[in-house]
């Protein structure tokens, strides 16, 4: 294996990209949901073009597509690296002021713009692996946006490396930057034909060395309750209150398990996310999560069982129980192409890290891409405490992610 010399640009890029506000908006029907996401898209497309990636462009939906042409005679599968440009609507992403804590010595990090915001060593166990590293945080007034601008900057740095190191052999590499991942619409308008990749990797995972080939399977469940209304002064023996029925259902949800706050690892849950109601009609919205289809089904049967049981006390009221598929565990797809994961693990090892396979208690662009025909596991980007003002990432972890991308492309060429 030849040794590679890296002169990284990832941190400098990251510090610039996070200052561009790209917050997505779940209330907006537009695509992208916010025009400002294109501000970053334009910068990325222009920087790629300036590097010599001739076809780099931003489309009307806010996606950036680019191709680094193959420099080998071998027939290598086309690999795509993908990250999302938007940041979470849960926390402000406007006027992000990043700071770099150089040569971190351990202990708490108090954020300079709001001293009530402290990244506590005891509450962020991943900090133990960062002694001596340069940690990037915000000033405490916004999120950082390492989710997922760390991934964006890493892919950009890897592209920069390939362009400047033509002696490093690789097949065709596709780059895809998406909008609106945080609101679950990241791949709604992606053009996979145009992208033309065989396999993909999202760069959107947490700790250095992690690769994820499993996500939740996800459904949404909606319960609509139709009660019986009556004038409150003359309601005795007549009224059946939809709000009270809804409350009774919520009250009977399992308390020892099956909720986000009582589960971890491979356990799934039922989770109410919305309640809306008046006397005559009330609606309860749930998300249902598990790693298997059977697990989802079990939880939906459990939920409807609770509803039926509660409705016994309200004989003149009725309910409607609807389940909608949201996304499925990508493992089903990725297991059919074992090389995708094997090569990622090997690339992480070659970057000098200990590979760790983990399962995501959530979904990614990759879970939907996998089922759309682009098998797409998730590789670490180094982001921690995302969607919060305490978000952080280290320079060293981002550099390792860049090296993983480079090795991964080299391995696909080597094995072809
Ligand atoms: Zn993300």
Short mmCIF file of C-alpha atoms and ligand atoms in Angstrom, two decimals:
data_model
loop_
_atom_site.label_atom_id
_atom_site.label_comp_id
_atom_site.label_asym_id
_atom_site.label_seq_id
_atom_site.Cartn_x
_atom_site.Cartn_y
_atom_site.Cartn_z
CA UNK A 1 0.00 0.00 0.00
CA UNK A 2 1.53 3.33 -1.00
CA UNK A 3 1.72 5.96 1.69
CA UNK A 4 -0.25 9.11 1.02
CA UNK A 5 0.66 12.67 1.90
CA UNK A 6 -2.27 14.83 2.90
CA UNK A 7 -2.32 18.58 3.20
CA UNK A 8 -5.83 19.00 4.49
CA UNK A 9 -8.21 21.83 3.67
CA UNK A 10 -11.17 20.39 5.55
CA UNK A 11 -11.07 22.63 8.64
CA UNK A 12 -10.64 25.86 6.72
CA UNK A 13 -13.57 24.84 4.51
CA UNK A 14 -15.71 23.79 7.45
CA UNK A 15 -15.20 27.11 9.27
CA UNK A 16 -16.37 28.94 6.15
CA UNK A 17 -19.34 26.72 5.33
CA UNK A 18 -20.87 26.90 8.82
CA UNK A 19 -21.18 30.67 8.59
CA UNK A 20 -23.69 30.24 5.74
CA UNK A 21 -27.19 29.83 7.20
CA UNK A 22 -28.84 26.76 5.61
CA UNK A 23 -31.61 25.96 8.07
CA UNK A 24 -34.44 23.97 6.48
CA UNK A 25 -38.12 24.59 7.26
CA UNK A 26 -40.66 21.77 7.67
CA UNK A 27 -43.57 24.22 7.20
CA UNK A 28 -42.46 25.26 3.74
CA UNK A 29 -43.93 23.38 0.78
CA UNK A 30 -41.12 24.59 -1.54
CA UNK A 31 -38.12 22.57 -2.76
CA UNK A 32 -35.67 23.36 -1.33
CA UNK A 33 -37.73 24.35 1.70
CA UNK A 34 -35.60 27.50 2.12
CA UNK A 35 -33.89 29.39 -0.72
CA UNK A 36 -30.90 30.17 1.51
CA UNK A 37 -29.74 26.55 1.29
CA UNK A 38 -28.75 27.41 -2.28
CA UNK A 39 -26.28 29.99 -0.92
CA UNK A 40 -24.06 27.14 0.24
CA UNK A 41 -24.86 25.06 -2.85
CA UNK A 42 -23.63 27.88 -5.08
CA UNK A 43 -20.38 28.19 -3.10
CA UNK A 44 -19.74 24.44 -3.30
CA UNK A 45 -20.46 24.21 -7.02
CA UNK A 46 -18.18 27.20 -7.70
CA UNK A 47 -15.37 25.80 -5.56
CA UNK A 48 -15.60 22.41 -7.29
CA UNK A 49 -15.51 24.09 -10.69
CA UNK A 50 -12.50 26.18 -9.64
CA UNK A 51 -10.76 22.95 -8.62
CA UNK A 52 -11.34 21.59 -12.11
CA UNK A 53 -14.46 19.48 -11.54
CA UNK A 54 -16.01 20.63 -14.79
CA UNK A 55 -19.60 19.39 -14.47
CA UNK A 56 -20.23 20.65 -10.91
CA UNK A 57 -23.57 22.45 -10.70
CA UNK A 58 -26.45 23.41 -8.45
CA UNK A 59 -29.91 22.49 -9.75
CA UNK A 60 -33.23 24.27 -9.17
CA UNK A 61 -34.15 21.96 -6.27
CA UNK A 62 -30.96 22.88 -4.44
CA UNK A 63 -28.93 19.72 -5.14
CA UNK A 64 -25.25 19.88 -6.06
CA UNK A 65 -24.01 17.21 -8.49
CA UNK A 66 -20.40 16.72 -9.57
CA UNK A 67 -18.17 14.08 -11.14
CA UNK A 68 -14.50 13.37 -10.59
CA UNK A 69 -13.62 11.33 -13.68
CA UNK A 70 -11.88 7.95 -13.38
CA UNK A 71 -8.12 7.88 -13.89
CA UNK A 72 -7.76 4.12 -14.26
CA UNK A 73 -8.29 1.68 -17.14
CA UNK A 74 -10.01 -0.79 -14.85
CA UNK A 75 -13.78 -1.05 -14.83
CA UNK A 76 -14.63 0.23 -11.37
CA UNK A 77 -18.18 0.65 -10.00
CA UNK A 78 -19.21 4.31 -9.77
CA UNK A 79 -19.17 5.41 -6.13
CA UNK A 80 -21.02 8.42 -4.76
CA UNK A 81 -20.23 10.40 -1.62
CA UNK A 82 -23.20 12.30 -0.21
CA UNK A 83 -23.82 14.84 2.54
CA UNK A 84 -26.65 17.21 3.35
CA UNK A 85 -26.27 20.96 3.36
CA UNK A 86 -29.20 21.95 5.59
CA UNK A 87 -29.16 22.30 9.36
CA UNK A 88 -31.85 21.33 11.84
CA UNK A 89 -34.89 23.60 12.41
CA UNK A 90 -34.58 22.70 16.14
CA UNK A 91 -31.88 25.29 16.82
CA UNK A 92 -30.83 28.56 15.18
CA UNK A 93 -28.22 28.30 12.43
CA UNK A 94 -27.98 32.04 11.73
CA UNK A 95 -24.74 33.95 12.38
CA UNK A 96 -22.81 30.88 13.49
CA UNK A 97 -19.56 31.97 15.12
CA UNK A 98 -17.28 28.97 15.39
CA UNK A 99 -14.35 28.85 17.79
CA UNK A 100 -11.42 26.44 17.75
CA UNK A 101 -10.23 25.08 21.10
CA UNK A 102 -6.66 24.15 20.18
CA UNK A 103 -4.88 21.22 21.80
CA UNK A 104 -7.80 20.28 24.08
CA UNK A 105 -6.55 19.30 27.54
CA UNK A 106 -9.74 17.72 28.91
CA UNK A 107 -12.36 19.30 31.16
CA UNK A 108 -15.46 21.37 30.43
CA UNK A 109 -15.65 23.82 27.53
CA UNK A 110 -17.59 26.99 28.35
CA UNK A 111 -18.91 28.67 25.22
CA UNK A 112 -17.82 32.32 24.96
CA UNK A 113 -21.07 33.90 23.75
CA UNK A 114 -23.29 32.41 26.49
CA UNK A 115 -21.58 31.18 29.64
CA UNK A 116 -24.65 29.08 30.57
CA UNK A 117 -23.75 26.84 27.64
CA UNK A 118 -21.09 24.38 28.78
CA UNK A 119 -19.92 21.23 27.00
CA UNK A 120 -19.36 19.13 30.11
CA UNK A 121 -16.70 16.45 30.05
CA UNK A 122 -18.92 14.19 32.18
CA UNK A 123 -21.89 14.51 29.81
CA UNK A 124 -19.94 14.10 26.56
CA UNK A 125 -17.99 10.86 26.98
CA UNK A 126 -16.67 11.14 23.41
CA UNK A 127 -14.47 14.03 24.60
CA UNK A 128 -12.21 11.45 26.26
CA UNK A 129 -10.92 10.51 22.82
CA UNK A 130 -10.15 14.11 21.89
CA UNK A 131 -7.26 14.99 24.22
CA UNK A 132 -4.65 16.91 22.24
CA UNK A 133 -7.08 17.54 19.37
CA UNK A 134 -8.46 20.85 18.10
CA UNK A 135 -12.16 21.01 18.94
CA UNK A 136 -14.52 23.29 17.04
CA UNK A 137 -17.60 24.59 18.86
CA UNK A 138 -19.97 27.54 18.47
CA UNK A 139 -20.05 30.61 20.69
CA UNK A 140 -23.09 29.05 22.43
CA UNK A 141 -25.83 31.08 20.70
CA UNK A 142 -26.51 28.77 17.72
CA UNK A 143 -25.93 25.24 16.59
CA UNK A 144 -22.65 24.55 14.80
CA UNK A 145 -23.91 22.68 11.75
CA UNK A 146 -21.22 19.99 11.85
CA UNK A 147 -24.31 17.93 11.06
CA UNK A 148 -23.69 17.83 8.21
CA UNK A 149 -21.23 20.49 7.02
CA UNK A 150 -18.45 18.35 8.49
CA UNK A 151 -19.41 15.75 5.87
CA UNK A 152 -19.66 18.41 3.16
CA UNK A 153 -16.20 19.80 3.99
CA UNK A 154 -14.72 16.29 4.10
CA UNK A 155 -16.05 15.39 0.66
CA UNK A 156 -14.79 18.73 -0.69
CA UNK A 157 -11.32 18.12 0.78
CA UNK A 158 -11.28 14.58 -0.66
CA UNK A 159 -12.20 16.00 -4.08
CA UNK A 160 -9.37 18.52 -3.71
CA UNK A 161 -7.02 15.65 -2.86
CA UNK A 162 -8.01 13.57 -5.90
CA UNK A 163 -7.62 16.51 -8.27
CA UNK A 164 -4.17 17.30 -6.88
CA UNK A 165 -2.96 13.70 -6.65
CA UNK A 166 -3.59 12.18 -10.08
CA UNK A 167 -1.16 9.35 -9.26
CA UNK A 168 -3.80 8.01 -6.84
CA UNK A 169 -5.97 5.69 -8.92
CA UNK A 170 -9.74 5.61 -8.61
CA UNK A 171 -12.88 4.95 -10.64
CA UNK A 172 -15.52 7.56 -11.39
CA UNK A 173 -16.48 9.39 -8.20
CA UNK A 174 -19.79 11.18 -7.90
CA UNK A 175 -20.48 13.92 -5.39
CA UNK A 176 -24.00 14.68 -4.20
CA UNK A 177 -24.95 17.43 -1.74
CA UNK A 178 -28.62 17.43 -0.73
CA UNK A 179 -30.97 19.99 0.86
CA UNK A 180 -33.74 19.31 3.42
CA UNK A 181 -32.44 16.09 5.01
CA UNK A 182 -33.34 17.37 8.45
CA UNK A 183 -36.99 17.63 7.49
CA UNK A 184 -37.05 14.18 5.91
CA UNK A 185 -37.19 15.42 2.33
CA UNK A 186 -33.51 15.09 1.44
CA UNK A 187 -33.95 12.77 -1.49
CA UNK A 188 -37.41 13.83 -2.72
CA UNK A 189 -36.04 15.48 -5.84
CA UNK A 190 -32.77 13.65 -6.37
CA UNK A 191 -32.17 12.50 -9.94
CA UNK A 192 -30.49 9.10 -9.57
CA UNK A 193 -30.31 8.59 -13.34
CA UNK A 194 -28.38 11.78 -13.74
CA UNK A 195 -26.19 10.89 -10.75
CA UNK A 196 -25.40 7.54 -12.36
CA UNK A 197 -23.77 5.91 -9.33
CA UNK A 198 -23.75 2.19 -8.47
CA UNK A 199 -23.18 2.56 -4.73
CA UNK A 200 -23.10 5.45 -2.30
CA UNK A 201 -21.89 6.50 1.12
CA UNK A 202 -23.38 9.27 3.22
CA UNK A 203 -20.76 11.02 5.37
CA UNK A 204 -23.02 11.85 8.31
CA UNK A 205 -22.06 9.67 11.27
CA UNK A 206 -20.84 10.50 14.72
CA UNK A 207 -17.62 9.06 16.21
CA UNK A 208 -14.42 8.49 14.25
CA UNK A 209 -14.27 4.91 12.99
CA UNK A 210 -18.04 4.33 12.89
CA UNK A 211 -19.83 2.89 9.91
CA UNK A 212 -23.55 2.29 9.95
CA UNK A 213 -25.41 -0.12 7.71
CA UNK A 214 -28.59 -0.24 9.78
CA UNK A 215 -31.25 2.33 10.40
CA UNK A 216 -34.66 2.16 12.00
CA UNK A 217 -37.63 1.01 10.00
CA UNK A 218 -40.23 3.69 10.41
CA UNK A 219 -43.99 4.12 10.19
CA UNK A 220 -46.30 6.94 11.14
CA UNK A 221 -49.61 6.12 12.84
CA UNK A 222 -52.59 8.45 13.08
CA UNK A 223 -55.57 7.86 15.35
CA UNK A 224 -58.66 9.93 14.68
CA UNK A 225 -61.28 9.83 17.41
CA UNK A 226 -64.87 10.86 16.78
CA UNK A 227 -66.61 11.60 20.06
CA UNK A 228 -70.17 12.68 20.77
CA UNK A 229 -70.83 16.35 21.43
CA UNK A 230 -73.60 17.89 23.46
CA UNK A 231 -74.34 21.21 25.14
CA UNK A 232 -72.25 21.15 28.32
CA UNK A 233 -75.21 22.22 30.42
CA UNK A 234 -77.30 19.27 29.23
CA UNK A 235 -74.64 16.66 28.48
CA UNK A 236 -75.27 14.22 31.28
CA UNK A 237 -75.24 10.68 29.92
CA UNK A 238 -74.77 11.96 26.37
CA UNK A 239 -71.38 13.53 25.86
CA UNK A 240 -68.33 11.44 24.92
CA UNK A 241 -65.38 13.78 24.85
CA UNK A 242 -62.83 13.17 22.09
CA UNK A 243 -60.07 15.03 23.97
CA UNK A 244 -60.61 12.85 27.04
CA UNK A 245 -60.55 9.71 24.93
CA UNK A 246 -57.25 10.83 23.37
CA UNK A 247 -55.84 11.58 26.81
CA UNK A 248 -56.85 8.12 28.05
CA UNK A 249 -55.02 6.51 25.12
CA UNK A 250 -51.83 8.46 25.85
CA UNK A 251 -52.12 7.60 29.55
CA UNK A 252 -52.19 3.87 28.78
CA UNK A 253 -49.01 3.82 26.68
CA UNK A 254 -46.35 1.48 28.12
CA UNK A 255 -44.42 3.18 30.91
CA UNK A 256 -41.56 0.72 31.44
CA UNK A 257 -40.40 0.51 27.84
CA UNK A 258 -41.36 1.10 24.22
CA UNK A 259 -40.71 4.87 24.41
CA UNK A 260 -37.70 6.95 23.30
CA UNK A 261 -36.87 7.79 26.92
CA UNK A 262 -36.80 4.13 28.05
CA UNK A 263 -35.09 2.38 25.11
CA UNK A 264 -31.65 2.16 23.49
CA UNK A 265 -29.64 -0.07 21.17
CA UNK A 266 -31.85 -2.30 19.05
CA UNK A 267 -35.11 -1.61 20.89
CA UNK A 268 -37.91 0.19 19.12
CA UNK A 269 -40.67 2.43 20.42
CA UNK A 270 -44.06 4.08 20.04
CA UNK A 271 -43.83 7.85 20.31
CA UNK A 272 -46.68 10.39 20.25
CA UNK A 273 -45.58 13.47 18.29
CA UNK A 274 -48.80 15.43 18.02
CA UNK A 275 -52.19 15.89 19.60
CA UNK A 276 -54.92 18.05 18.25
CA UNK A 277 -58.48 18.13 19.30
CA UNK A 278 -61.84 19.52 20.31
CA UNK A 279 -64.91 17.99 21.89
CA UNK A 280 -66.13 16.21 18.81
CA UNK A 281 -62.92 15.09 17.17
CA UNK A 282 -59.31 14.55 18.27
CA UNK A 283 -56.27 13.31 16.42
CA UNK A 284 -53.18 11.64 17.83
CA UNK A 285 -50.06 11.30 15.68
CA UNK A 286 -47.41 8.72 16.48
CA UNK A 287 -44.13 7.65 15.06
CA UNK A 288 -43.37 3.93 15.29
CA UNK A 289 -39.75 2.76 15.18
CA UNK A 290 -38.04 -0.62 15.18
CA UNK A 291 -35.22 -2.40 13.37
CA UNK A 292 -37.52 -5.10 11.92
CA UNK A 293 -40.87 -5.12 10.14
CA UNK A 294 -42.21 -7.60 12.73
CA UNK A 295 -41.19 -5.21 15.50
CA UNK A 296 -43.11 -2.40 13.81
CA UNK A 297 -46.18 -4.59 13.35
CA UNK A 298 -46.11 -5.69 17.01
CA UNK A 299 -46.02 -2.09 18.18
CA UNK A 300 -48.85 -1.07 15.89
CA UNK A 301 -50.97 -3.98 17.16
CA UNK A 302 -50.15 -2.95 20.72
CA UNK A 303 -51.20 0.64 20.01
CA UNK A 304 -54.44 -0.30 18.31
CA UNK A 305 -55.13 -2.70 21.21
CA UNK A 306 -54.87 0.22 23.64
CA UNK A 307 -57.23 2.27 21.47
CA UNK A 308 -59.80 -0.55 21.29
CA UNK A 309 -59.61 -1.04 25.01
CA UNK A 310 -60.15 2.64 25.76
CA UNK A 311 -63.03 2.86 23.26
CA UNK A 312 -64.95 0.23 25.26
CA UNK A 313 -65.74 2.99 27.76
CA UNK A 314 -67.14 5.18 24.95
CA UNK A 315 -69.66 2.99 23.10
CA UNK A 316 -71.11 5.73 20.89
CA UNK A 317 -67.76 7.08 19.75
CA UNK A 318 -65.61 5.69 16.95
CA UNK A 319 -62.00 5.78 15.81
CA UNK A 320 -59.92 5.44 12.68
CA UNK A 321 -56.43 3.93 12.87
CA UNK A 322 -54.11 4.62 9.94
CA UNK A 323 -50.52 3.53 9.41
CA UNK A 324 -48.22 5.06 6.78
CA UNK A 325 -44.84 3.68 5.84
CA UNK A 326 -42.04 6.25 6.28
CA UNK A 327 -38.77 4.43 5.58
CA UNK A 328 -37.19 1.01 6.01
CA UNK A 329 -33.99 -0.37 7.55
CA UNK A 330 -31.37 -0.08 4.81
CA UNK A 331 -29.66 -3.27 6.00
CA UNK A 332 -32.11 -5.28 3.87
CA UNK A 333 -30.57 -3.69 0.77
CA UNK A 334 -26.95 -3.35 1.88
CA UNK A 335 -26.68 -7.02 2.90
CA UNK A 336 -27.16 -7.94 -0.76
CA UNK A 337 -23.92 -6.08 -1.61
CA UNK A 338 -21.48 -7.06 1.15
CA UNK A 339 -18.49 -5.34 -0.52
CA UNK A 340 -19.93 -1.89 0.18
CA UNK A 341 -19.53 -2.38 3.90
CA UNK A 342 -16.37 -4.52 3.76
CA UNK A 343 -14.52 -1.86 1.77
CA UNK A 344 -15.69 0.90 4.11
CA UNK A 345 -14.38 -1.05 7.09
CA UNK A 346 -11.06 -1.62 5.31
CA UNK A 347 -10.81 2.09 4.42
CA UNK A 348 -11.39 3.09 8.04
CA UNK A 349 -8.64 0.69 9.08
CA UNK A 350 -6.25 2.11 6.46
CA UNK A 351 -6.98 5.58 7.79
CA UNK A 352 -5.54 4.35 11.09
CA UNK A 353 -8.77 3.92 13.03
CA UNK A 354 -10.53 1.02 14.70
CA UNK A 355 -13.70 0.35 12.67
CA UNK A 356 -16.96 0.12 14.62
CA UNK A 357 -20.25 -1.05 13.16
CA UNK A 358 -23.24 0.63 14.71
CA UNK A 359 -26.95 0.96 14.04
CA UNK A 360 -28.61 4.35 13.67
CA UNK A 361 -31.62 4.98 15.86
CA UNK A 362 -33.06 7.13 13.13
CA UNK A 363 -33.09 7.38 9.37
CA UNK A 364 -30.69 8.92 6.89
CA UNK A 365 -30.83 10.05 3.30
CA UNK A 366 -29.04 6.74 2.83
CA UNK A 367 -31.96 4.66 4.06
CA UNK A 368 -34.22 6.07 1.37
CA UNK A 369 -31.50 6.10 -1.29
CA UNK A 370 -30.85 2.41 -0.59
CA UNK A 371 -34.45 1.55 -1.42
CA UNK A 372 -34.44 3.85 -4.46
CA UNK A 373 -31.64 1.74 -5.93
CA UNK A 374 -28.49 3.34 -4.52
CA UNK A 375 -27.29 1.15 -1.63
CA UNK A 376 -25.84 3.70 0.75
CA UNK A 377 -24.40 3.03 4.25
CA UNK A 378 -23.31 5.88 6.50
CA UNK A 379 -19.72 6.70 7.46
CA UNK A 380 -18.64 8.90 10.37
CA UNK A 381 -18.18 12.63 9.79
CA UNK A 382 -17.12 13.35 13.40
CA UNK A 383 -20.14 15.45 14.44
CA UNK A 384 -21.27 15.31 18.09
CA UNK A 385 -24.21 16.71 20.10
CA UNK A 386 -25.89 17.75 16.88
CA UNK A 387 -29.07 19.84 16.72
CA UNK A 388 -27.88 21.72 19.80
CA UNK A 389 -25.81 24.72 20.84
CA UNK A 390 -23.29 22.31 22.35
CA UNK A 391 -22.50 20.73 18.99
CA UNK A 392 -18.81 20.06 18.36
CA UNK A 393 -16.41 18.33 15.99
CA UNK A 394 -12.64 17.97 15.97
CA UNK A 395 -10.20 18.83 13.20
CA UNK A 396 -8.46 15.49 13.60
CA UNK A 397 -11.66 13.44 13.20
CA UNK A 398 -12.64 15.38 10.08
CA UNK A 399 -9.18 14.74 8.61
CA UNK A 400 -9.56 11.02 9.34
CA UNK A 401 -12.91 11.07 7.53
CA UNK A 402 -11.26 12.66 4.47
CA UNK A 403 -8.58 9.95 4.52
CA UNK A 404 -11.29 7.29 4.80
CA UNK A 405 -12.97 8.65 1.65
CA UNK A 406 -9.66 8.61 -0.23
CA UNK A 407 -8.79 5.07 0.87
CA UNK A 408 -12.29 3.88 0.06
CA UNK A 409 -12.09 5.10 -3.52
CA UNK A 410 -8.63 3.51 -3.83
CA UNK A 411 -9.90 0.17 -2.48
CA UNK A 412 -12.74 0.04 -5.01
CA UNK A 413 -10.16 0.57 -7.77
CA UNK A 414 -7.74 -1.93 -6.29
CA UNK A 415 -10.38 -4.69 -6.00
CA UNK A 416 -11.95 -4.07 -9.42
ZN1 LIG B 1 -27.21 14.83 9.45
#
